[in-house]
Short mmCIF file of C-alpha atoms and ligand atoms in Angstrom, two decimals:
data_model
loop_
_atom_site.label_atom_id
_atom_site.label_comp_id
_atom_site.label_asym_id
_atom_site.label_seq_id
_atom_site.Cartn_x
_atom_site.Cartn_y
_atom_site.Cartn_z
CA MET K 1 19.28 -14.02 15.96
CA SER K 2 16.28 -11.38 16.19
CA ALA K 3 14.58 -10.83 12.99
CA GLN K 4 16.08 -8.25 10.44
CA PRO K 5 13.94 -5.83 8.70
CA ARG K 6 13.78 -5.45 4.99
CA VAL K 7 13.56 -2.18 3.76
CA HIS K 8 11.63 -1.44 0.47
CA ILE K 9 11.30 1.68 -1.27
CA LEU K 10 7.64 3.23 -1.39
CA PHE K 11 8.36 6.75 -2.54
CA SER K 12 11.65 7.42 -4.05
CA HIS K 13 13.38 11.01 -3.17
CA ASP K 14 12.37 12.55 -6.54
CA GLU K 15 8.71 11.49 -6.08
CA ILE K 16 9.02 13.26 -2.48
CA LYS K 17 10.80 16.21 -3.77
CA ALA K 18 7.86 16.81 -6.39
CA THR K 19 5.38 16.10 -3.95
CA VAL K 20 6.72 18.82 -1.46
CA ARG K 21 7.01 20.99 -4.52
CA ARG K 22 3.12 20.55 -4.86
CA LEU K 23 2.49 21.07 -1.33
CA ALA K 24 4.45 24.21 -1.14
CA ALA K 25 2.74 25.75 -4.17
CA GLU K 26 -0.54 25.08 -2.51
CA ILE K 27 0.73 26.52 0.86
CA LYS K 28 2.01 29.77 -0.93
CA LYS K 29 -0.95 30.27 -2.58
CA ASP K 30 -2.85 30.36 0.56
CA TYR K 31 -0.40 31.95 3.02
CA GLN K 32 2.18 34.21 1.45
CA ALA K 33 0.84 37.56 3.00
CA ARG K 34 -0.18 36.30 6.23
CA ASP K 35 3.16 35.68 8.01
CA PRO K 36 2.04 32.13 9.18
CA LEU K 37 3.35 29.90 11.97
CA LEU K 38 4.59 26.41 11.19
CA ILE K 39 4.39 23.99 13.97
CA GLY K 40 6.08 21.12 13.15
CA ILE K 41 5.67 18.00 15.39
CA LEU K 42 9.20 16.16 16.48
CA THR K 43 10.96 14.18 15.54
CA GLY K 44 9.52 12.91 12.63
CA SER K 45 8.56 16.21 10.55
CA PHE K 46 12.22 17.69 10.82
CA MET K 47 13.00 16.64 7.31
CA PHE K 48 9.66 17.50 5.56
CA MET K 49 9.78 20.95 7.59
CA ALA K 50 13.39 21.67 6.29
CA ASP K 51 12.68 20.65 2.74
CA LEU K 52 9.21 22.58 2.50
CA ILE K 53 10.40 26.01 4.14
CA ARG K 54 13.08 26.26 1.92
CA LEU K 55 10.46 26.66 -0.88
CA LEU K 56 8.30 29.08 0.63
CA ASP K 57 9.96 32.36 -0.31
CA PHE K 58 7.66 34.93 1.94
CA PRO K 59 7.94 35.61 5.59
CA LEU K 60 6.88 33.05 8.01
CA GLU K 61 7.94 31.45 11.39
CA VAL K 62 8.89 27.85 12.42
CA GLU K 63 8.59 26.01 15.77
CA PHE K 64 8.53 22.69 16.94
CA VAL K 65 6.34 20.65 19.63
CA ARG K 66 7.39 17.33 21.08
CA LEU K 67 4.55 15.12 22.08
CA SER K 68 4.30 11.89 23.46
CA SER K 69 1.83 9.21 23.96
CA TYR K 70 1.84 7.01 26.99
CA GLY K 71 1.87 3.73 24.98
CA ARG K 72 4.82 1.51 24.31
CA GLY K 73 6.06 0.41 20.71
CA ARG K 74 3.96 0.97 17.78
CA GLN K 75 0.52 0.96 19.56
CA SER K 76 -0.78 4.25 21.00
CA SER K 77 -2.55 4.21 24.19
CA GLY K 78 -4.51 7.11 23.24
CA LYS K 79 -3.08 9.38 25.97
CA VAL K 80 -1.13 12.25 24.30
CA ARG K 81 0.89 14.73 26.29
CA VAL K 82 3.13 18.01 25.76
CA VAL K 83 6.87 17.13 26.28
CA LYS K 84 8.15 20.27 24.46
CA GLY K 85 5.85 23.09 24.03
CA LEU K 86 5.82 26.36 22.33
CA THR K 87 8.20 29.09 22.64
CA SER K 88 5.71 31.62 20.77
CA SER K 89 2.32 32.88 21.02
CA VAL K 90 -0.24 31.26 18.96
CA LYS K 91 -3.38 33.62 19.69
CA GLY K 92 -4.36 35.71 16.30
CA ARG K 93 -1.87 33.71 14.39
CA ASP K 94 -2.38 32.11 11.03
CA VAL K 95 -1.08 28.22 12.46
CA LEU K 96 -0.21 25.61 10.02
CA ILE K 97 0.73 22.15 11.40
CA ILE K 98 3.21 20.15 9.90
CA GLU K 99 3.20 16.39 10.38
CA ASP K 100 5.09 13.44 8.84
CA ILE K 101 2.47 10.77 9.11
CA VAL K 102 -1.57 10.90 10.47
CA ASP K 103 -1.95 7.26 11.48
CA THR K 104 -4.57 6.67 14.30
CA GLY K 105 -5.02 10.42 14.35
CA LEU K 106 -4.73 10.79 17.95
CA THR K 107 -1.85 12.73 18.10
CA THR K 108 -2.86 15.38 15.31
CA SER K 109 -6.18 15.78 16.75
CA PHE K 110 -4.79 15.99 20.15
CA LEU K 111 -2.47 19.28 19.00
CA LEU K 112 -5.41 20.56 16.96
CA ASP K 113 -7.26 20.54 20.19
CA TYR K 114 -4.46 22.05 22.19
CA LEU K 115 -3.61 24.87 19.84
CA ARG K 116 -7.30 25.59 19.14
CA LYS K 117 -7.78 26.78 22.75
CA LYS K 118 -4.71 29.05 22.19
CA LYS K 119 -6.97 31.06 19.57
CA PRO K 120 -4.93 31.26 16.47
CA ALA K 121 -6.79 33.15 13.73
CA SER K 122 -6.48 30.01 11.95
CA LEU K 123 -5.64 26.33 12.42
CA LYS K 124 -4.63 23.96 9.53
CA LEU K 125 -2.84 20.71 9.00
CA CYS K 126 -0.37 19.56 6.56
CA ALA K 127 0.59 16.04 6.54
CA LEU K 128 3.07 14.37 4.01
CA THR K 129 1.69 11.07 4.42
CA ASP K 130 -1.89 9.78 5.62
CA LYS K 131 -2.71 6.32 6.57
CA PRO K 132 -6.46 6.21 6.85
CA SER K 133 -7.01 2.69 7.36
CA ARG K 134 -5.49 2.90 10.78
CA ARG K 135 -7.55 6.23 12.00
CA GLN K 136 -9.28 6.10 15.22
CA THR K 137 -10.58 9.62 15.49
CA PRO K 138 -11.38 11.72 12.46
CA VAL K 139 -8.69 14.28 11.11
CA ILE K 140 -9.06 16.85 8.52
CA ILE K 141 -5.98 17.27 6.43
CA ASP K 142 -5.74 20.36 4.44
CA TYR K 143 -2.56 19.79 2.65
CA LEU K 144 -1.83 16.08 1.80
CA GLY K 145 1.10 14.44 0.38
CA PHE K 146 0.72 10.88 -0.28
CA THR K 147 -2.05 8.44 1.06
CA VAL K 148 0.03 5.23 2.17
CA PRO K 149 -1.11 1.75 2.84
CA ASP K 150 -0.89 -0.05 6.24
CA LYS K 151 2.72 -0.47 6.52
CA PHE K 152 5.15 0.61 8.92
CA LEU K 153 6.94 3.39 7.09
CA VAL K 154 10.41 4.66 7.57
CA GLY K 155 12.96 7.19 6.14
CA TYR K 156 12.67 10.98 5.44
CA GLY K 157 12.40 11.60 9.27
CA LEU K 158 10.26 8.66 9.97
CA ASP K 159 11.81 5.97 12.26
CA TRP K 160 11.52 2.25 13.39
CA ASP K 161 13.07 2.33 16.86
CA GLU K 162 14.70 5.74 16.25
CA LYS K 163 16.76 4.09 13.30
CA PHE K 164 16.29 4.59 9.57
CA ARG K 165 15.29 8.56 9.97
CA ASN K 166 18.26 9.44 7.64
CA LEU K 167 17.01 7.42 4.55
CA PRO K 168 16.34 9.71 1.84
CA ASP K 169 13.11 7.74 0.43
CA ILE K 170 10.12 6.90 2.08
CA CYS K 171 10.29 2.95 2.84
CA TYR K 172 8.21 0.31 4.25
CA LEU K 173 9.57 -2.52 6.50
CA GLU K 174 9.02 -6.37 6.25
CA VAL K 175 10.34 -8.04 9.09
CA GLU K 176 11.59 -11.56 8.37
CA GLU K 177 11.47 -14.42 10.51
P1 IMP V 1 -1.15 8.81 15.28
O1 IMP V 1 -1.26 9.36 16.43
O2 IMP V 1 -1.32 7.22 15.50
O3 IMP V 1 -1.57 9.60 14.24
O4 IMP V 1 0.55 8.53 15.13
C1 IMP V 1 1.10 9.63 14.81
C2 IMP V 1 2.68 9.60 15.02
O5 IMP V 1 3.12 8.13 15.26
C3 IMP V 1 3.38 9.97 14.05
O6 IMP V 1 3.97 11.28 14.13
C4 IMP V 1 4.65 9.13 14.01
O7 IMP V 1 5.59 9.53 15.01
C5 IMP V 1 4.12 7.61 14.45
N1 IMP V 1 4.01 6.90 13.49
C6 IMP V 1 2.59 6.37 13.02
N2 IMP V 1 2.82 5.63 11.93
C7 IMP V 1 4.29 5.36 11.82
C8 IMP V 1 4.94 4.59 10.47
O8 IMP V 1 4.34 4.01 9.84
N3 IMP V 1 6.13 4.75 10.61
C9 IMP V 1 7.06 5.72 11.67
N4 IMP V 1 6.31 6.41 12.70
C10 IMP V 1 5.02 6.21 12.63
#
Protein backbone atom coordinates (compact mmCIF):
# COMPACT_ATOMS: atom_id res chain seq x y z
CA MET A 1 0.00 0.00 0.00
CA SER A 2 1.31 3.50 -0.78
CA ALA A 3 2.18 5.88 2.05
CA GLN A 4 -0.76 7.93 3.32
CA PRO A 5 -0.10 11.50 4.45
CA ARG A 6 -1.33 12.66 7.86
CA VAL A 7 -2.76 16.16 7.95
CA HIS A 8 -1.96 18.47 10.89
CA ILE A 9 -3.39 21.95 11.40
CA LEU A 10 -0.79 24.73 11.31
CA PHE A 11 -3.16 27.73 11.21
CA SER A 12 -6.86 27.35 11.97
CA HIS A 13 -9.50 29.01 9.87
CA ASP A 14 -10.07 31.55 12.69
CA GLU A 15 -6.38 32.48 12.66
CA ILE A 16 -6.50 32.79 8.87
CA LYS A 17 -9.59 35.02 9.10
CA ALA A 18 -7.87 37.36 11.56
CA THR A 19 -4.77 37.53 9.33
CA VAL A 20 -6.77 38.19 6.17
CA ARG A 21 -8.58 40.99 8.07
CA ARG A 22 -5.23 42.50 9.06
CA LEU A 23 -3.94 42.32 5.47
CA ALA A 24 -7.17 43.85 4.13
CA ALA A 25 -6.80 46.78 6.55
CA GLU A 26 -3.19 47.37 5.41
CA ILE A 27 -4.15 47.15 1.73
CA LYS A 28 -7.17 49.42 2.19
CA LYS A 29 -5.00 52.08 3.82
CA ASP A 30 -2.65 52.10 0.81
CA TYR A 31 -5.00 51.48 -2.13
CA GLN A 32 -8.49 52.76 -1.41
CA ALA A 33 -8.44 55.73 -3.79
CA ARG A 34 -6.32 54.07 -6.49
CA ASP A 35 -8.62 51.60 -8.28
CA PRO A 36 -5.96 48.86 -8.06
CA LEU A 37 -5.70 45.74 -10.20
CA LEU A 38 -5.30 42.64 -8.04
CA ILE A 39 -3.68 39.74 -9.88
CA GLY A 40 -4.01 36.30 -8.34
CA ILE A 41 -1.82 33.36 -9.30
CA LEU A 42 -3.87 30.25 -10.03
CA THR A 43 -4.76 27.94 -8.60
CA GLY A 44 -3.60 28.28 -5.03
CA SER A 45 -4.62 31.90 -4.43
CA PHE A 46 -8.32 31.60 -5.32
CA MET A 47 -9.60 31.21 -1.75
CA PHE A 48 -7.35 33.88 -0.29
CA MET A 49 -8.35 36.28 -3.09
CA ALA A 50 -12.06 35.59 -2.54
CA ASP A 51 -11.87 36.25 1.21
CA LEU A 52 -9.55 39.25 0.87
CA ILE A 53 -11.52 41.20 -1.72
CA ARG A 54 -14.77 40.80 0.23
CA LEU A 55 -13.12 42.91 2.93
CA LEU A 56 -11.97 45.61 0.50
CA ASP A 57 -14.91 48.01 0.22
CA PHE A 58 -13.56 50.28 -2.51
CA PRO A 59 -13.29 50.06 -6.32
CA LEU A 60 -10.80 47.51 -7.60
CA GLU A 61 -10.40 44.94 -10.37
CA VAL A 62 -9.45 41.28 -10.17
CA GLU A 63 -7.52 39.13 -12.66
CA PHE A 64 -5.91 35.73 -12.50
CA VAL A 65 -2.86 34.37 -14.27
CA ARG A 66 -1.78 30.76 -14.47
CA LEU A 67 1.93 30.06 -14.47
CA SER A 68 3.66 26.79 -14.93
CA SER A 69 7.16 25.72 -14.07
CA TYR A 70 8.73 23.08 -16.21
CA GLY A 71 9.53 20.81 -13.31
CA ARG A 72 7.92 17.75 -11.90
CA GLY A 73 6.58 17.14 -8.43
CA ARG A 74 7.58 19.51 -5.66
CA GLN A 75 10.89 20.63 -7.15
CA SER A 76 10.63 23.62 -9.42
CA SER A 77 13.00 23.62 -12.37
CA GLY A 78 13.27 27.39 -12.27
CA LYS A 79 11.86 27.88 -15.77
CA VAL A 80 8.50 29.54 -15.43
CA ARG A 81 6.10 30.34 -18.26
CA VAL A 82 2.68 31.97 -18.57
CA VAL A 83 -0.10 29.48 -19.31
CA LYS A 84 -3.05 31.87 -18.91
CA GLY A 85 -2.18 35.51 -19.32
CA LEU A 86 -3.90 38.79 -18.54
CA THR A 87 -6.97 40.10 -20.30
CA SER A 88 -6.71 43.67 -19.01
CA SER A 89 -3.96 46.22 -19.48
CA VAL A 90 -1.48 46.73 -16.69
CA LYS A 91 0.11 49.91 -18.09
CA GLY A 92 -0.27 52.79 -15.64
CA ARG A 93 -2.24 50.70 -13.12
CA ASP A 94 -1.50 50.14 -9.46
CA VAL A 95 -0.97 46.39 -9.50
CA LEU A 96 -0.96 44.11 -6.47
CA ILE A 97 -0.05 40.43 -6.90
CA ILE A 98 -1.97 38.05 -4.63
CA GLU A 99 -0.08 34.81 -3.95
CA ASP A 100 -0.76 31.87 -1.66
CA ILE A 101 2.85 30.95 -0.87
CA VAL A 102 6.33 32.17 -1.71
CA ASP A 103 8.61 29.16 -1.55
CA THR A 104 11.77 29.25 -3.73
CA GLY A 105 10.58 32.66 -4.96
CA LEU A 106 11.03 31.67 -8.61
CA THR A 107 7.33 31.96 -9.54
CA THR A 108 6.75 35.35 -7.96
CA SER A 109 10.03 36.84 -9.14
CA PHE A 110 9.18 35.70 -12.68
CA LEU A 111 5.73 37.34 -12.46
CA LEU A 112 7.18 40.54 -10.97
CA ASP A 113 9.65 40.79 -13.90
CA TYR A 114 6.93 39.93 -16.44
CA LEU A 115 4.56 42.60 -15.09
CA ARG A 116 7.24 45.24 -14.59
CA LYS A 117 7.88 45.14 -18.36
CA LYS A 118 4.24 46.11 -18.91
CA LYS A 119 4.88 49.43 -17.13
CA PRO A 120 2.42 49.49 -14.23
CA ALA A 121 2.31 52.70 -12.14
CA SER A 122 3.23 50.56 -9.14
CA LEU A 123 3.75 46.87 -8.48
CA LYS A 124 3.59 45.15 -5.09
CA LEU A 125 3.21 41.66 -3.70
CA CYS A 126 0.83 40.31 -1.08
CA ALA A 127 1.51 36.73 0.02
CA LEU A 128 -0.51 34.78 2.54
CA THR A 129 2.46 32.60 3.49
CA ASP A 130 6.22 32.81 3.16
CA LYS A 131 8.64 29.88 3.48
CA PRO A 132 11.95 31.81 3.62
CA SER A 133 14.07 28.73 4.37
CA ARG A 134 13.58 27.52 0.77
CA ARG A 135 14.30 30.79 -1.04
CA GLN A 136 16.47 30.60 -4.17
CA THR A 137 15.96 34.16 -5.36
CA PRO A 138 15.22 37.24 -3.25
CA VAL A 139 11.61 38.46 -3.24
CA ILE A 140 10.24 41.48 -1.39
CA ILE A 141 6.85 40.71 0.13
CA ASP A 142 5.03 43.97 0.80
CA TYR A 143 2.05 42.45 2.64
CA LEU A 144 2.66 39.14 4.42
CA GLY A 145 0.27 36.89 6.33
CA PHE A 146 2.33 34.13 7.93
CA THR A 147 5.96 33.03 7.92
CA VAL A 148 5.89 29.24 7.76
CA PRO A 149 8.37 26.44 8.50
CA ASP A 150 9.90 24.19 5.85
CA LYS A 151 6.94 21.80 5.66
CA PHE A 152 4.66 20.96 2.77
CA LEU A 153 1.43 22.91 3.28
CA VAL A 154 -2.08 22.14 2.09
CA GLY A 155 -5.53 23.61 2.57
CA TYR A 156 -7.09 27.05 2.11
CA GLY A 157 -6.33 26.74 -1.61
CA LEU A 158 -2.97 24.95 -1.35
CA ASP A 159 -2.78 21.48 -2.82
CA TRP A 160 -0.84 18.26 -2.75
CA ASP A 161 -1.28 16.66 -6.16
CA GLU A 162 -4.48 18.75 -6.62
CA LYS A 163 -5.94 17.42 -3.36
CA PHE A 164 -6.74 19.19 -0.07
CA ARG A 165 -7.42 22.64 -1.56
CA ASN A 166 -10.85 22.62 0.09
CA LEU A 167 -9.61 22.34 3.69
CA PRO A 168 -10.59 25.50 5.63
CA ASP A 169 -7.36 25.48 7.67
CA ILE A 170 -3.74 25.70 6.55
CA CYS A 171 -2.23 22.30 7.35
CA TYR A 172 1.03 20.47 6.88
CA LEU A 173 1.48 16.96 5.63
CA GLU A 174 3.43 14.22 7.30
CA VAL A 175 3.94 11.16 5.13
CA GLU A 176 3.91 7.92 7.10
CA GLU A 177 5.95 5.11 5.60
P1 LIG B 1 7.99 28.97 -5.74
O1 LIG B 1 8.12 29.32 -7.18
O2 LIG B 1 8.93 27.87 -5.34
O3 LIG B 1 8.07 30.15 -4.80
O4 LIG B 1 6.60 28.28 -5.54
C1 LIG B 1 5.43 28.88 -5.74
C2 LIG B 1 4.35 27.86 -6.00
O5 LIG B 1 4.71 26.52 -5.60
C3 LIG B 1 3.15 28.22 -5.18
O6 LIG B 1 2.32 29.12 -5.88
C4 LIG B 1 2.51 26.88 -4.92
O7 LIG B 1 1.65 26.57 -5.99
C5 LIG B 1 3.65 25.89 -4.93
N1 LIG B 1 4.07 25.54 -3.54
C6 LIG B 1 5.22 25.86 -2.95
N2 LIG B 1 5.28 25.38 -1.68
C7 LIG B 1 4.10 24.75 -1.48
C8 LIG B 1 3.53 24.05 -0.35
O8 LIG B 1 4.10 23.94 0.74
N3 LIG B 1 2.28 23.54 -0.55
C9 LIG B 1 1.61 23.66 -1.72
N4 LIG B 1 2.10 24.31 -2.78
C10 LIG B 1 3.33 24.85 -2.67
